[in-house]
CSV table of C-alpha atoms (C1' of nucleotides) in Angstrom, one decimal:
chain,number,residue,atom,x,y,z
A,1,MET,CA,145.8,-79.9,-63.5
A,2,ASN,CA,143.6,-77.6,-60.6
A,3,ILE,CA,144.2,-73.9,-61.4
A,4,GLN,CA,144.7,-73.1,-57.7
A,5,PHE,CA,148.1,-74.2,-57.5
A,6,LYS,CA,149.3,-72.6,-60.1
A,7,LYS,CA,148.5,-68.6,-58.2
A,8,GLY,CA,151.8,-66.9,-58.3
A,9,VAL,CA,153.9,-69.8,-59.7
A,10,LEU,CA,153.3,-69.2,-63.0
A,11,GLU,CA,154.6,-65.5,-62.5
A,12,ILE,CA,157.8,-67.3,-61.1
A,13,CYS,CA,158.6,-69.3,-63.8
A,14,VAL,CA,158.4,-66.2,-66.4
A,15,LEU,CA,161.1,-64.7,-64.4
A,16,SER,CA,163.0,-67.8,-64.8
A,17,VAL,CA,162.5,-68.9,-68.0
A,18,LEU,CA,163.3,-64.7,-68.6
A,19,ALA,CA,166.5,-65.3,-66.6
A,20,TYR,CA,167.8,-67.8,-69.5
A,21,LYS,CA,166.4,-65.3,-72.4
A,22,GLU,CA,164.5,-62.8,-73.8
A,23,CYS,CA,161.2,-64.1,-75.0
A,24,TYR,CA,158.4,-62.5,-76.4
A,25,GLY,CA,154.6,-63.4,-75.0
A,26,TYR,CA,153.8,-65.9,-77.5
A,27,GLU,CA,156.8,-67.8,-76.9
A,28,LEU,CA,156.8,-67.4,-73.1
A,29,VAL,CA,153.4,-69.6,-73.0
A,30,TYR,CA,155.8,-72.5,-75.9
A,31,GLU,CA,158.2,-72.4,-72.9
A,32,ILE,CA,155.6,-73.2,-70.2
A,33,SER,CA,153.3,-75.3,-71.9
A,34,LYS,CA,156.1,-77.6,-71.8
A,35,GLN,CA,155.9,-78.5,-68.1
A,36,ILE,CA,152.7,-76.4,-67.3
A,37,ASP,CA,149.7,-75.9,-69.1
A,38,ILE,CA,149.5,-72.1,-69.4
A,39,SER,CA,147.0,-70.4,-71.6
A,40,GLU,CA,147.4,-66.5,-73.1
A,41,GLY,CA,144.8,-64.9,-71.5
A,42,THR,CA,146.9,-65.1,-68.8
A,43,ILE,CA,149.8,-64.2,-69.9
A,44,TYR,CA,150.0,-61.0,-71.5
A,45,PRO,CA,147.9,-59.8,-68.2
A,46,LEU,CA,151.0,-61.5,-66.8
A,47,LEU,CA,154.3,-59.7,-67.8
A,48,ARG,CA,151.6,-56.5,-68.3
A,49,ARG,CA,151.8,-56.7,-64.9
A,50,LEU,CA,155.5,-57.6,-64.9
A,51,LYS,CA,156.4,-54.6,-66.5
A,52,ASP,CA,154.4,-52.3,-64.1
A,53,GLU,CA,156.1,-53.0,-61.6
A,54,GLY,CA,159.3,-52.6,-63.0
A,55,PHE,CA,161.1,-56.3,-63.1
A,56,VAL,CA,160.7,-56.6,-67.2
A,57,THR,CA,160.9,-54.2,-70.3
A,58,THR,CA,160.0,-54.3,-73.3
A,59,TYR,CA,161.3,-53.4,-77.4
A,60,LEU,CA,158.9,-54.8,-80.4
A,61,GLN,CA,160.8,-56.6,-83.1
A,62,GLU,CA,159.7,-57.8,-87.0
A,63,SER,CA,159.3,-61.3,-87.8
A,64,VAL,CA,159.0,-62.3,-91.5
A,65,GLU,CA,156.9,-65.0,-90.0
A,66,GLY,CA,153.6,-63.0,-88.4
A,67,PRO,CA,153.4,-59.8,-86.1
A,68,PRO,CA,156.0,-58.0,-84.5
A,69,ARG,CA,157.3,-59.5,-81.6
A,70,LYS,CA,156.7,-57.9,-78.2
A,71,TYR,CA,160.6,-58.7,-76.2
A,72,TYR,CA,161.3,-58.9,-72.6
A,73,ARG,CA,164.0,-58.5,-70.9
A,74,LEU,CA,165.1,-58.8,-67.3
A,75,THR,CA,165.9,-55.8,-65.9
A,76,GLU,CA,167.7,-56.0,-62.6
A,77,SER,CA,165.5,-55.6,-59.9
A,78,GLY,CA,163.8,-58.5,-62.4
A,79,ARG,CA,166.8,-60.3,-61.9
A,80,LYS,CA,166.2,-59.8,-57.9
A,81,GLU,CA,162.5,-60.5,-58.0
A,82,GLU,CA,163.3,-64.2,-59.7
A,83,HIS,CA,166.1,-65.2,-57.1
A,84,GLU,CA,164.2,-63.6,-53.9
A,85,LEU,CA,160.8,-65.2,-55.7
A,86,LYS,CA,162.6,-69.0,-55.6
A,87,GLU,CA,164.0,-69.0,-51.9
A,88,GLU,CA,160.3,-68.3,-51.5
A,89,TRP,CA,159.0,-71.1,-52.9
A,90,MET,CA,161.4,-73.8,-52.2
A,91,ARG,CA,161.0,-72.2,-48.9
A,92,PHE,CA,157.3,-73.6,-49.0
A,93,THR,CA,157.5,-76.3,-50.7
A,94,ALA,CA,159.6,-77.8,-47.6
A,95,ALA,CA,157.1,-76.5,-45.3
A,96,VAL,CA,154.4,-78.6,-47.5
A,97,ASN,CA,156.4,-81.3,-47.6
A,98,SER,CA,156.5,-81.9,-43.4
A,99,LEU,CA,153.6,-81.4,-43.1
A,100,LEU,CA,151.6,-84.2,-46.1
A,101,VAL,CA,154.9,-86.5,-45.2
A,102,GLY,CA,154.2,-86.3,-41.6
A,103,LYS,CA,157.6,-85.2,-39.8
A,104,ASN,CA,155.2,-82.5,-37.8
A,105,HIS,CA,153.7,-85.9,-35.5
A,106,ALA,CA,155.9,-87.3,-32.4
A,107,ALA,CA,155.4,-90.8,-32.8
A,108,GLU,CA,155.6,-91.1,-36.6
B,1,MET,CA,154.9,-65.5,-47.3
B,2,ASN,CA,153.5,-65.1,-50.5
B,3,ILE,CA,149.5,-66.2,-49.6
B,4,GLN,CA,148.9,-67.1,-53.7
B,5,PHE,CA,151.6,-70.1,-53.3
B,6,LYS,CA,149.0,-71.6,-50.5
B,7,LYS,CA,145.7,-71.1,-53.5
B,8,GLY,CA,144.2,-74.8,-53.8
B,9,VAL,CA,147.8,-75.8,-51.2
B,10,LEU,CA,145.8,-75.5,-47.6
B,11,GLU,CA,143.8,-78.2,-48.4
B,12,ILE,CA,145.9,-80.8,-49.2
B,13,CYS,CA,147.6,-79.9,-46.4
B,14,VAL,CA,143.8,-80.2,-44.2
B,15,LEU,CA,143.3,-83.7,-45.6
B,16,SER,CA,146.4,-85.1,-45.1
B,17,VAL,CA,146.7,-83.6,-41.3
B,18,LEU,CA,143.5,-85.6,-41.0
B,19,ALA,CA,144.3,-88.6,-42.1
B,20,TYR,CA,147.2,-89.4,-39.5
B,21,LYS,CA,144.6,-87.9,-36.3
B,22,GLU,CA,141.1,-86.3,-35.9
B,23,CYS,CA,141.2,-83.0,-35.2
B,24,TYR,CA,139.0,-79.7,-34.0
B,25,GLY,CA,138.9,-76.2,-35.9
B,26,TYR,CA,141.2,-74.3,-33.8
B,27,GLU,CA,143.7,-77.6,-33.3
B,28,LEU,CA,144.2,-77.6,-37.2
B,29,VAL,CA,145.5,-74.0,-36.9
B,30,TYR,CA,147.4,-74.3,-34.8
B,31,GLU,CA,148.6,-77.8,-36.6
B,32,ILE,CA,149.4,-76.2,-40.0
B,33,SER,CA,150.7,-72.9,-38.8
B,34,LYS,CA,154.3,-74.9,-37.1
B,35,GLN,CA,155.3,-75.7,-41.1
B,36,ILE,CA,153.0,-72.6,-43.2
B,37,ASP,CA,150.9,-69.4,-41.7
B,38,ILE,CA,147.1,-69.6,-41.5
B,39,SER,CA,144.2,-68.8,-40.2
B,40,GLU,CA,141.8,-69.4,-38.5
B,41,GLY,CA,139.4,-67.2,-42.1
B,42,THR,CA,140.3,-70.2,-44.1
B,43,ILE,CA,140.7,-72.7,-42.2
B,44,TYR,CA,136.4,-72.2,-41.4
B,45,PRO,CA,135.5,-71.6,-45.0
B,46,LEU,CA,137.8,-74.5,-45.5
B,47,LEU,CA,136.5,-77.3,-43.2
B,48,ARG,CA,132.2,-75.9,-45.2
B,49,ARG,CA,133.8,-76.6,-48.1
B,50,LEU,CA,135.3,-79.8,-47.6
B,51,LYS,CA,132.3,-81.2,-46.1
B,52,ASP,CA,129.8,-80.1,-48.6
B,53,GLU,CA,131.5,-81.8,-51.0
B,54,GLY,CA,131.8,-85.7,-48.7
B,55,PHE,CA,135.3,-85.7,-47.7
B,56,VAL,CA,135.3,-85.0,-44.3
B,57,THR,CA,132.0,-85.5,-41.4
B,58,THR,CA,131.9,-83.6,-37.5
B,59,TYR,CA,130.7,-84.5,-34.8
B,60,LEU,CA,130.7,-81.6,-31.4
B,61,GLN,CA,133.0,-82.9,-28.0
B,62,GLU,CA,132.5,-81.2,-25.3
B,63,SER,CA,135.1,-79.7,-23.3
B,64,VAL,CA,136.5,-78.7,-20.3
B,65,GLU,CA,138.7,-75.9,-21.5
B,66,GLY,CA,136.3,-74.0,-23.3
B,67,PRO,CA,132.9,-74.0,-25.7
B,68,PRO,CA,132.2,-77.9,-27.2
B,69,ARG,CA,135.2,-79.1,-30.6
B,70,LYS,CA,133.8,-79.9,-33.9
B,71,TYR,CA,135.5,-82.5,-34.9
B,72,TYR,CA,136.8,-83.2,-38.6
B,73,ARG,CA,136.8,-86.7,-39.4
B,74,LEU,CA,137.8,-88.2,-42.6
B,75,THR,CA,135.5,-90.4,-45.3
B,76,GLU,CA,136.4,-93.2,-47.7
B,77,SER,CA,135.6,-90.3,-50.7
B,78,GLY,CA,138.5,-88.0,-48.6
B,79,ARG,CA,141.4,-89.7,-48.0
B,80,LYS,CA,140.8,-90.7,-52.1
B,81,GLU,CA,141.2,-87.3,-51.7
B,82,GLU,CA,144.3,-86.9,-50.0
B,83,HIS,CA,145.7,-89.2,-51.6
B,84,GLU,CA,144.6,-87.1,-55.5
B,85,LEU,CA,145.3,-84.5,-54.4
B,86,LYS,CA,148.4,-85.1,-52.6
B,87,GLU,CA,150.4,-86.7,-56.4
B,88,GLU,CA,148.6,-84.1,-58.5
B,89,TRP,CA,150.6,-82.2,-56.1
B,90,MET,CA,154.2,-83.5,-55.9
B,91,ARG,CA,153.9,-83.7,-60.6
B,92,PHE,CA,153.2,-80.1,-60.5
B,93,THR,CA,155.8,-78.4,-58.5
B,94,ALA,CA,158.3,-80.8,-60.3
B,95,ALA,CA,156.9,-79.6,-63.5
B,96,VAL,CA,158.3,-76.4,-61.5
B,97,ASN,CA,161.0,-77.1,-60.5
B,98,SER,CA,162.4,-78.2,-63.7
B,99,LEU,CA,160.7,-75.2,-65.3
B,100,LEU,CA,163.6,-72.9,-62.2
B,101,VAL,CA,166.2,-75.2,-63.2
B,102,GLY,CA,166.8,-74.6,-67.0
B,103,LYS,CA,165.8,-78.9,-67.0
B,104,ASN,CA,164.1,-78.1,-70.7
B,105,HIS,CA,166.3,-75.9,-72.2
B,106,ALA,CA,169.3,-77.4,-74.2
B,107,ALA,CA,172.6,-75.2,-73.8
B,108,GLU,CA,172.5,-75.4,-70.6
C,1,DG,C1',133.1,-57.2,-14.4
C,2,DT,C1',136.7,-57.1,-17.1
C,3,DA,C1',140.5,-59.3,-19.3
C,4,DT,C1',142.9,-63.8,-21.6
C,5,DG,C1',142.8,-68.2,-23.4
C,6,DT,C1',139.7,-71.2,-26.3
C,7,DA,C1',136.3,-72.4,-30.0
C,8,DC,C1',133.8,-71.4,-33.7
C,9,DC,C1',131.8,-68.6,-37.2
C,10,DT,C1',130.1,-64.7,-41.6
C,11,DT,C1',131.3,-60.5,-44.0
C,12,DG,C1',133.7,-58.2,-47.6
C,13,DT,C1',138.0,-57.1,-49.6
C,14,DT,C1',141.8,-58.7,-52.7
C,15,DA,C1',144.8,-61.5,-56.2
C,16,DT,C1',145.0,-64.8,-60.1
C,17,DG,C1',144.6,-67.6,-63.9
C,18,DC,C1',141.2,-68.6,-67.5
C,19,DA,C1',137.6,-68.6,-71.1
C,20,DA,C1',136.2,-66.6,-74.7
C,21,DG,C1',136.3,-63.9,-78.0
C,22,DA,C1',138.9,-59.0,-81.2
C,23,DT,C1',142.4,-57.4,-83.2
C,24,DA,C1',145.9,-58.2,-87.3
C,25,DC,C1',149.3,-60.3,-90.3
C,26,DT,C1',151.9,-63.6,-92.8
C,27,DG,C1',151.8,-67.4,-95.8
C,28,DT,C1',148.9,-71.5,-98.3
C,29,DG,C1',145.3,-73.8,-102.1
C,30,DT,C1',141.2,-73.7,-104.9
D,1,DA,C1',140.2,-62.8,-105.3
D,2,DC,C1',139.1,-65.4,-101.5
D,3,DA,C1',139.7,-69.1,-97.1
D,4,DC,C1',142.0,-70.6,-94.2
D,5,DA,C1',145.4,-71.6,-90.5
D,6,DG,C1',149.5,-70.0,-88.4
D,7,DT,C1',151.9,-66.5,-85.6
D,8,DA,C1',151.3,-62.7,-82.2
D,9,DT,C1',148.7,-59.5,-79.5
D,10,DC,C1',145.1,-57.7,-76.5
D,11,DT,C1',140.5,-57.3,-73.3
D,12,DT,C1',136.5,-58.5,-70.7
D,13,DG,C1',134.1,-60.6,-67.1
D,14,DC,C1',133.6,-65.6,-64.6
D,15,DA,C1',135.7,-68.1,-60.6
D,16,DT,C1',138.6,-69.4,-56.8
D,17,DA,C1',140.2,-69.4,-52.5
D,18,DA,C1',142.6,-67.5,-48.9
D,19,DC,C1',143.2,-63.1,-45.4
D,20,DA,C1',141.7,-59.0,-42.4
D,21,DA,C1',138.0,-58.0,-39.5
D,22,DG,C1',134.7,-58.2,-36.6
D,23,DG,C1',131.0,-61.1,-34.5
D,24,DT,C1',129.1,-65.1,-30.5
D,25,DA,C1',130.6,-67.8,-27.3
D,26,DC,C1',132.0,-70.4,-22.9
D,27,DA,C1',135.8,-71.1,-19.0
D,28,DT,C1',138.7,-70.1,-15.8
D,29,DA,C1',141.6,-66.3,-13.1
D,30,DC,C1',142.0,-61.7,-11.1
DNA sequence: GTATGTACCTTGTTATGCAAGATACTGTGT
DNA sequence: ACACAGTATCTTGCATAACAAGGTACATAC
């Protein structure tokens, strides 16, 4: 899988999954991995960034299966960001696709 | 426009435009800019990379409007790359979109 | 001769993802 | 008691690609 494609996109994926349900980091890796390869070395720094920017809050919860889990919950600002990023993603892919099919050329 | 989204994608855009017609660098900026913001500082290093990797060949042609133009032509390998990258892009966006609409969740 | 448009290129900065590793808790097998 | 696998967190150093800002040079118009 092309690593470059993921740049900036994993952030929307995380926000989008969190918009559906609160998750802990390890769980997010599992959820997103169903569709896109993602590693832990990516998700944890990304989650820290989202917290620093105020898009998520966290809380700890004990687990019977291992160490405590750090859950992530979207803030209002996070929901807004999720919505805006998604719209931007849609606009962007539409623009790219129109280039890829050569729509902008006259005799095509 | 989110710069990160473009990572790796501009390469397909360039290959895709070149698959339709041979262009010089400045012209590629103009063509792609119809859909996506792109600057010259991006296109020239990208074109050099494509040449180094054997995806394009170049030839000079004089212009009456300014300095000589360096045209880029896809090689066979370049056509193959264009096709494969495009397929990968389609698979990737489909995967992302399925995450964004929450298709992978049961009760949704 | 100065400005504008065309056309090429390079350097340094920035952002993000990843591999590889470290840490630590729980349960299972020997 | 000990090792191992699974769960769960985090950090460090590297690679990549886009961009801003600049430089060079040709042609034309004023």
